[in-house]
CSV table of C-alpha atoms in Angstrom, one decimal:
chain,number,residue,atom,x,y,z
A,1,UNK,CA,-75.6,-37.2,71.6
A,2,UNK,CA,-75.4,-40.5,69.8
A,3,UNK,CA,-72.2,-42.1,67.9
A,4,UNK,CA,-71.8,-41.4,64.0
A,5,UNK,CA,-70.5,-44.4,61.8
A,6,UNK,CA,-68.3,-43.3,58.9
A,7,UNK,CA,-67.9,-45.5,55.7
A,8,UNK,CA,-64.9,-43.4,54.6
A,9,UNK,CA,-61.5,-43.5,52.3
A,10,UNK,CA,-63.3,-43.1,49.3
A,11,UNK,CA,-61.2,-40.7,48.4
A,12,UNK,CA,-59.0,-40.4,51.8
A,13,UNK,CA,-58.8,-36.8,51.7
A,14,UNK,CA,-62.2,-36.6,50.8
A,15,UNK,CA,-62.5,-38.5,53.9
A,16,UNK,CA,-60.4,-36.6,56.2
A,17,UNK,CA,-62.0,-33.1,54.7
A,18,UNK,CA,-65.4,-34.4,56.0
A,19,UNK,CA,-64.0,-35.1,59.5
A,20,UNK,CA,-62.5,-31.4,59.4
A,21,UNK,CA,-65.7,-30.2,58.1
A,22,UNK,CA,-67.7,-31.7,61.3
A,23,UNK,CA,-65.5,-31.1,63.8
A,24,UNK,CA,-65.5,-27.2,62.7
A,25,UNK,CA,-69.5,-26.8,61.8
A,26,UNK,CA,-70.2,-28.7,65.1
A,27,UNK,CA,-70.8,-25.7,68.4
A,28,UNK,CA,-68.6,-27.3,71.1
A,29,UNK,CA,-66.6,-25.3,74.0
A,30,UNK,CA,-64.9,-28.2,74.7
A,31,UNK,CA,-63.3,-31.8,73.7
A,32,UNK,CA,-66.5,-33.1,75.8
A,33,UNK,CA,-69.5,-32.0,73.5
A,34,UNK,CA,-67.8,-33.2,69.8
A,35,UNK,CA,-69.6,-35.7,68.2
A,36,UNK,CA,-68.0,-39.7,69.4
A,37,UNK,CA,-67.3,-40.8,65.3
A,38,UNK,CA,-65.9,-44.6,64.3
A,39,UNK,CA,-64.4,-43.7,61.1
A,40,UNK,CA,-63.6,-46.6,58.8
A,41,UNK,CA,-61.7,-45.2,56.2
A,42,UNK,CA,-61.7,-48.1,53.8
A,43,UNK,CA,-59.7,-46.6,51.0
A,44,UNK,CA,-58.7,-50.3,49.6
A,45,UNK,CA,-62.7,-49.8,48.4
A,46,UNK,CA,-63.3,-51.1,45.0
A,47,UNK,CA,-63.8,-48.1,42.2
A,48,UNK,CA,-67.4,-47.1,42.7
A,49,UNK,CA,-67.5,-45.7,39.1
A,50,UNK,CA,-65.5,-48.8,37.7
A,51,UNK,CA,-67.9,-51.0,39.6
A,52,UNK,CA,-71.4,-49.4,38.0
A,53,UNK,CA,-69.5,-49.6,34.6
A,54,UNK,CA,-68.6,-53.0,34.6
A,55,UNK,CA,-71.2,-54.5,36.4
A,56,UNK,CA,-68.8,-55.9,38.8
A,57,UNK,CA,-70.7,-55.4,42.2
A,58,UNK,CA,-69.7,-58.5,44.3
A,59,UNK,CA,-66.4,-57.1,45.7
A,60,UNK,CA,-67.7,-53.5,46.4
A,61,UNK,CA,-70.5,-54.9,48.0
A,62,UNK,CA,-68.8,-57.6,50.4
A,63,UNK,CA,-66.4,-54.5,51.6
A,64,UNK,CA,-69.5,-51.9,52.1
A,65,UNK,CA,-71.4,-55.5,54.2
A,66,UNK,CA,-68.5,-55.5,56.0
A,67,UNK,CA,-67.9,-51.9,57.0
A,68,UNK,CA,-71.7,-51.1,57.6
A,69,UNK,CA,-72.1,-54.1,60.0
A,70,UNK,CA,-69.0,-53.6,61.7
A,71,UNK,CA,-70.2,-50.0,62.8
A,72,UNK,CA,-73.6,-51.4,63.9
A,73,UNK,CA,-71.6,-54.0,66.1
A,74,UNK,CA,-70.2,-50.6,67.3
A,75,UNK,CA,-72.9,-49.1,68.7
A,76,UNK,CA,-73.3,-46.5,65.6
A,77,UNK,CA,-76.6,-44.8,65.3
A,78,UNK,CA,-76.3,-43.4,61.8
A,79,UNK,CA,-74.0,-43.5,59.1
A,80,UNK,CA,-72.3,-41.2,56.5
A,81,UNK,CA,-70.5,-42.5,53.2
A,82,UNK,CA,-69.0,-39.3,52.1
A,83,UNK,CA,-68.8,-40.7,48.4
A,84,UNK,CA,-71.6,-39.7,46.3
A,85,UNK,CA,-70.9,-42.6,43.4
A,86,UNK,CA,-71.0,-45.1,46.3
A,87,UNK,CA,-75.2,-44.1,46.5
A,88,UNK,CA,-75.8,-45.7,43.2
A,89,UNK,CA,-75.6,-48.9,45.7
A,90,UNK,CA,-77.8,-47.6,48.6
A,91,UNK,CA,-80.2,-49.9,48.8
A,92,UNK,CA,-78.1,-52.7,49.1
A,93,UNK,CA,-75.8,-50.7,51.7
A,94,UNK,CA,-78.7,-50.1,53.8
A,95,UNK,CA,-80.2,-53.8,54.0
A,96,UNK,CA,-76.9,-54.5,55.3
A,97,UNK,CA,-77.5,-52.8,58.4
A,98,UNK,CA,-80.7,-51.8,60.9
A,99,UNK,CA,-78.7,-48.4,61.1
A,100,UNK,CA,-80.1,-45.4,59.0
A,101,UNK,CA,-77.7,-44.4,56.4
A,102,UNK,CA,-77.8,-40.3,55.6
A,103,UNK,CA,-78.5,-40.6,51.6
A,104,UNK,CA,-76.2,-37.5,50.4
A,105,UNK,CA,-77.8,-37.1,46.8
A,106,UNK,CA,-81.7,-36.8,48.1
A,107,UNK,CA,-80.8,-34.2,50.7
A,108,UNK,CA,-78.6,-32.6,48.9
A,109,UNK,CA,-81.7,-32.2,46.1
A,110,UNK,CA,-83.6,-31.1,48.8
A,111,UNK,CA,-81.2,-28.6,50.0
A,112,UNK,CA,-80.8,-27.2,46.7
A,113,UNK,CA,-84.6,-27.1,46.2
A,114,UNK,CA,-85.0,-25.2,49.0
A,115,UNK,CA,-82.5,-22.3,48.4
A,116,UNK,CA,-79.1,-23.4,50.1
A,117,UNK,CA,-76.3,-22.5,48.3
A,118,UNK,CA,-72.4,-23.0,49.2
A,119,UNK,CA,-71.6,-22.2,53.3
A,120,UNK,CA,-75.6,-21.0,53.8
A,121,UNK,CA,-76.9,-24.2,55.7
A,122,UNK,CA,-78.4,-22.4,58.5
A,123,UNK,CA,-82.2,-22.5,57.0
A,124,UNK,CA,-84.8,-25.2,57.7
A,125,UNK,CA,-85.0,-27.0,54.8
A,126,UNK,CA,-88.6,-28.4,55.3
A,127,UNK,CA,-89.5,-24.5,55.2
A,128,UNK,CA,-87.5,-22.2,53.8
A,129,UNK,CA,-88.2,-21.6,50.2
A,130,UNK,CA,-86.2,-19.9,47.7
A,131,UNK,CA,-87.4,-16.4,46.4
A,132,UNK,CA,-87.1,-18.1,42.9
A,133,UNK,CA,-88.4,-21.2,42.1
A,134,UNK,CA,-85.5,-23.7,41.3
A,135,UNK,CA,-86.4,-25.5,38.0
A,136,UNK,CA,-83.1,-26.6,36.3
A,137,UNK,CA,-80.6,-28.5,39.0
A,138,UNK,CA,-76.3,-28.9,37.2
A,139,UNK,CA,-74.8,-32.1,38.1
A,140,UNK,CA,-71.0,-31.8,39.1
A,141,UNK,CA,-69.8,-35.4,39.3
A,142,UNK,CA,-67.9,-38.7,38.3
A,143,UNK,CA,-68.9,-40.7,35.3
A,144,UNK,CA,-70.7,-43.1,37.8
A,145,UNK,CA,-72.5,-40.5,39.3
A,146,UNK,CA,-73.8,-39.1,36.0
A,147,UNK,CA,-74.2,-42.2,33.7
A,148,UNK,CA,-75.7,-44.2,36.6
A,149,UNK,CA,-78.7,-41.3,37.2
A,150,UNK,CA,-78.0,-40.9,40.8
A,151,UNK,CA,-79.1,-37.4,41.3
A,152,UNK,CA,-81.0,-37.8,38.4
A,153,UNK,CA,-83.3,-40.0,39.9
A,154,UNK,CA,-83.3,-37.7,43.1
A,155,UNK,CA,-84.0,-34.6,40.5
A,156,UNK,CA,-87.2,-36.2,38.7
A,157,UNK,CA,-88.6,-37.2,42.1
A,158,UNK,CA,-88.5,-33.9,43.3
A,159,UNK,CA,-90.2,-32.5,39.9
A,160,UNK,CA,-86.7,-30.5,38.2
A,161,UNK,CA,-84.7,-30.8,35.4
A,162,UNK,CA,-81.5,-32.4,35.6
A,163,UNK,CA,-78.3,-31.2,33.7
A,164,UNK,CA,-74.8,-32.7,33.2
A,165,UNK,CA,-72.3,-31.3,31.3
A,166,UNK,CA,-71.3,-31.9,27.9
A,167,UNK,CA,-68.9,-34.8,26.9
A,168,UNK,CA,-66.3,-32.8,26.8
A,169,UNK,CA,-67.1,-30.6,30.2
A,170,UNK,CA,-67.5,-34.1,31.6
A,171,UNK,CA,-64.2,-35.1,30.4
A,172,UNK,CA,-63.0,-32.2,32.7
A,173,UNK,CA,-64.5,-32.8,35.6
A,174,UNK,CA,-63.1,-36.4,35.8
A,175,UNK,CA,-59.5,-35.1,35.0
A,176,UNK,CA,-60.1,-32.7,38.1
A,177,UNK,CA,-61.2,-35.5,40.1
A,178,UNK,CA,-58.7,-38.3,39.6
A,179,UNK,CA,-55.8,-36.4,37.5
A,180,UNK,CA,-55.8,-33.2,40.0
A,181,UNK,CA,-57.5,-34.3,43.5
A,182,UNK,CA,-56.8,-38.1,43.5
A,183,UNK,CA,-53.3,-37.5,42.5
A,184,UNK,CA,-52.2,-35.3,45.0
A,185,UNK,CA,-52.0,-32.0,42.6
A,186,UNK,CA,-53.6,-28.6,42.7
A,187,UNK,CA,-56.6,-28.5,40.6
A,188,UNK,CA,-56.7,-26.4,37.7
A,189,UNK,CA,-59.7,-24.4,38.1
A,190,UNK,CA,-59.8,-23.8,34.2
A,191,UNK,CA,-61.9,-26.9,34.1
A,192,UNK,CA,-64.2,-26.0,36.7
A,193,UNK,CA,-64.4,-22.9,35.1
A,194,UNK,CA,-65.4,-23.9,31.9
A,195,UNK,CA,-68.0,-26.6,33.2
A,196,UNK,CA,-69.7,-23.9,35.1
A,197,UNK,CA,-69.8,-21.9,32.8
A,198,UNK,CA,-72.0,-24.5,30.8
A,199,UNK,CA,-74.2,-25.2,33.2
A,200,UNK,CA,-75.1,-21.4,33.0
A,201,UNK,CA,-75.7,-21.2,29.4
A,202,UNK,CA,-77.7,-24.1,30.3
A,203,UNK,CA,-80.0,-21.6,32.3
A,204,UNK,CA,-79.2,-24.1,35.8
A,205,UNK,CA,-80.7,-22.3,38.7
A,206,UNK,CA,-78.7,-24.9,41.4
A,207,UNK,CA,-75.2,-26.5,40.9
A,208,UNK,CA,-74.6,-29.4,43.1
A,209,UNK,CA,-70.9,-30.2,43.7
A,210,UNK,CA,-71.8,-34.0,43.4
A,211,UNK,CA,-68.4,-35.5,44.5
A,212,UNK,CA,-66.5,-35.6,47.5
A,213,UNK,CA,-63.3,-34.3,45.8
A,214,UNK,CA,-64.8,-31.6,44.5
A,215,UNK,CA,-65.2,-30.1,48.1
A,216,UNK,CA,-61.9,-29.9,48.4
A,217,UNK,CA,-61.3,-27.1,45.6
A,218,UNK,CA,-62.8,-24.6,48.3
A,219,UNK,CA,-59.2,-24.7,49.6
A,220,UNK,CA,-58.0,-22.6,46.7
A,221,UNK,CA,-60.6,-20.5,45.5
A,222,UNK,CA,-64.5,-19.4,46.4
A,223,UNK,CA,-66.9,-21.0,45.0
A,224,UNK,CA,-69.7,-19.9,42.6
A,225,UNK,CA,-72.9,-18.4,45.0
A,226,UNK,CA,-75.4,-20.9,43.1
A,227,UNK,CA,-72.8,-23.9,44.1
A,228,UNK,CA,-74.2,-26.6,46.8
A,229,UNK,CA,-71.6,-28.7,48.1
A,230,UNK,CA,-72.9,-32.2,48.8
A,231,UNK,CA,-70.3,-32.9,51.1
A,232,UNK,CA,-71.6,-29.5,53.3
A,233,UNK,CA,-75.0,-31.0,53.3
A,234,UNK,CA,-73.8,-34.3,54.5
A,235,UNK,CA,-71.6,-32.6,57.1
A,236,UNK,CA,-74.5,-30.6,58.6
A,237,UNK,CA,-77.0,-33.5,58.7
A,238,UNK,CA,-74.1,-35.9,60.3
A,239,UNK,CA,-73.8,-33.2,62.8
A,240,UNK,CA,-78.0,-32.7,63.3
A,241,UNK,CA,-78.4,-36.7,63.1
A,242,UNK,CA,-76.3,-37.0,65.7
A,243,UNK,CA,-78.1,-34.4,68.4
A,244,UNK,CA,-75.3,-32.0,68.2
A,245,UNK,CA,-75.9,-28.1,67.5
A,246,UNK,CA,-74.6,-27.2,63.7
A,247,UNK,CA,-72.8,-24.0,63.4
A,248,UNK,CA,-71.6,-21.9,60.1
């Protein structure tokens, strides 16, 4: 198996979900065959979402050169950032580093495409097809995510519609990410409720859960069957990346 560099702390229990998340999904029978992980969890990380809004990069930028170069130096042989606003920058990120970062948005897309939803990772993606054709992909995510086209752009290379919510279902997801998740508080599932419910008016085939904090709202309730958590796709490729056998 080889090591797994982790850009991490953005948010920190985003963060330390993800490490849960692998540890469980990956088939071990002892301490011996888990996955060896350098984990940097850089939660004094400039606001991705601030950052794309203001135009402010440098900063952000500096920290991510720094983090992805010191896992290199650490013998890393691929690396998560379990932060989907943080992939507006992945370009950048990755000329940083001769180490192949796992870009969360595109697999997640082609998850989605492919008929996963929430907990049912156990298909081959480059085979398995849906039994209906997936033409209208919902965006669950921060204001970077959405107003910077990060899925977007993954969405219109893959030939499907993209769909974010309203400005006022937007509005609620961002209060369940910073005011609820980010602060420490349980989330009130009314506004997840009323986004998803949205997104099926909107006739969406596929919601992607397209922020780390999001995941963690599987803690209190189930979610939706057409739900695909990005952060479960990122967990399972971490886990296949790294030559370790993924289990449900």
């Amino acid at each position: 198996m080889e090591k797994l560099g982790v850009i991490g702390g953005m948010g920190a229990e985003a963060t330390s979900y993800y490490y849960d998340q692998v540890v469980r999904h990956t088939a071990a029978a002892c301490d011996q065959e888990h996955i060896d992980m350098v984990v940097l969890s850089k939660s004094t990380m400039p606001d991705r979402t601030l950052a794309i809004k203001t135009g402010e990069h440098a900063k952000l930028l500096a920290t991510m050169k720094e983090c992805a170069q010191a896992l290199e130096s650490l013998g890393c042989a691929h690396i998560a950032i379990p932060c989907n606003t943080s992939h507006y920058f992945y370009d950048q990120i990755q000329s940083f580093t001769k180490v192949p970062i796992i870009h969360m948005p595109r697999e997640s897309v082609r998850y989605a495409l492919a008929g996963a939803v929430m907990g049912e990772c156990e298909f081959d993606p480059n085979l398995s097809m849906p039994s209906e054709p997936v033409r209208k992909i919902g965006i669950m995510g921060t204001d970077g995510t959405v107003g910077a086209g990060v899925y977007g752009r993954e969405c219109e290379a893959a030939g499907v519609e993209v769909v974010y919510p309203s400005e006022k279902r937007q509005a609620d997801v961002m209060s369940l990410i910073y005011d609820d998740v980010k602060a420490g508080r349980e989330p009130d599932m009314d506004k997840f409720d009323r986004v998803m419910w949205e997104f099926a008016r909107s006739g969406c085939d596929r919601v992607i859960l397209a922020c780390t904090e999001l995941s963690v709202l599987q803690k209190y309730r189930e979610m939706p069957e057409i739900t695909l958590d990005a952060m479960d796709v990122l967990v399972r490729e971490s886990i296949i990346r790294s030559g370790a056998p993924y289990r449900l």
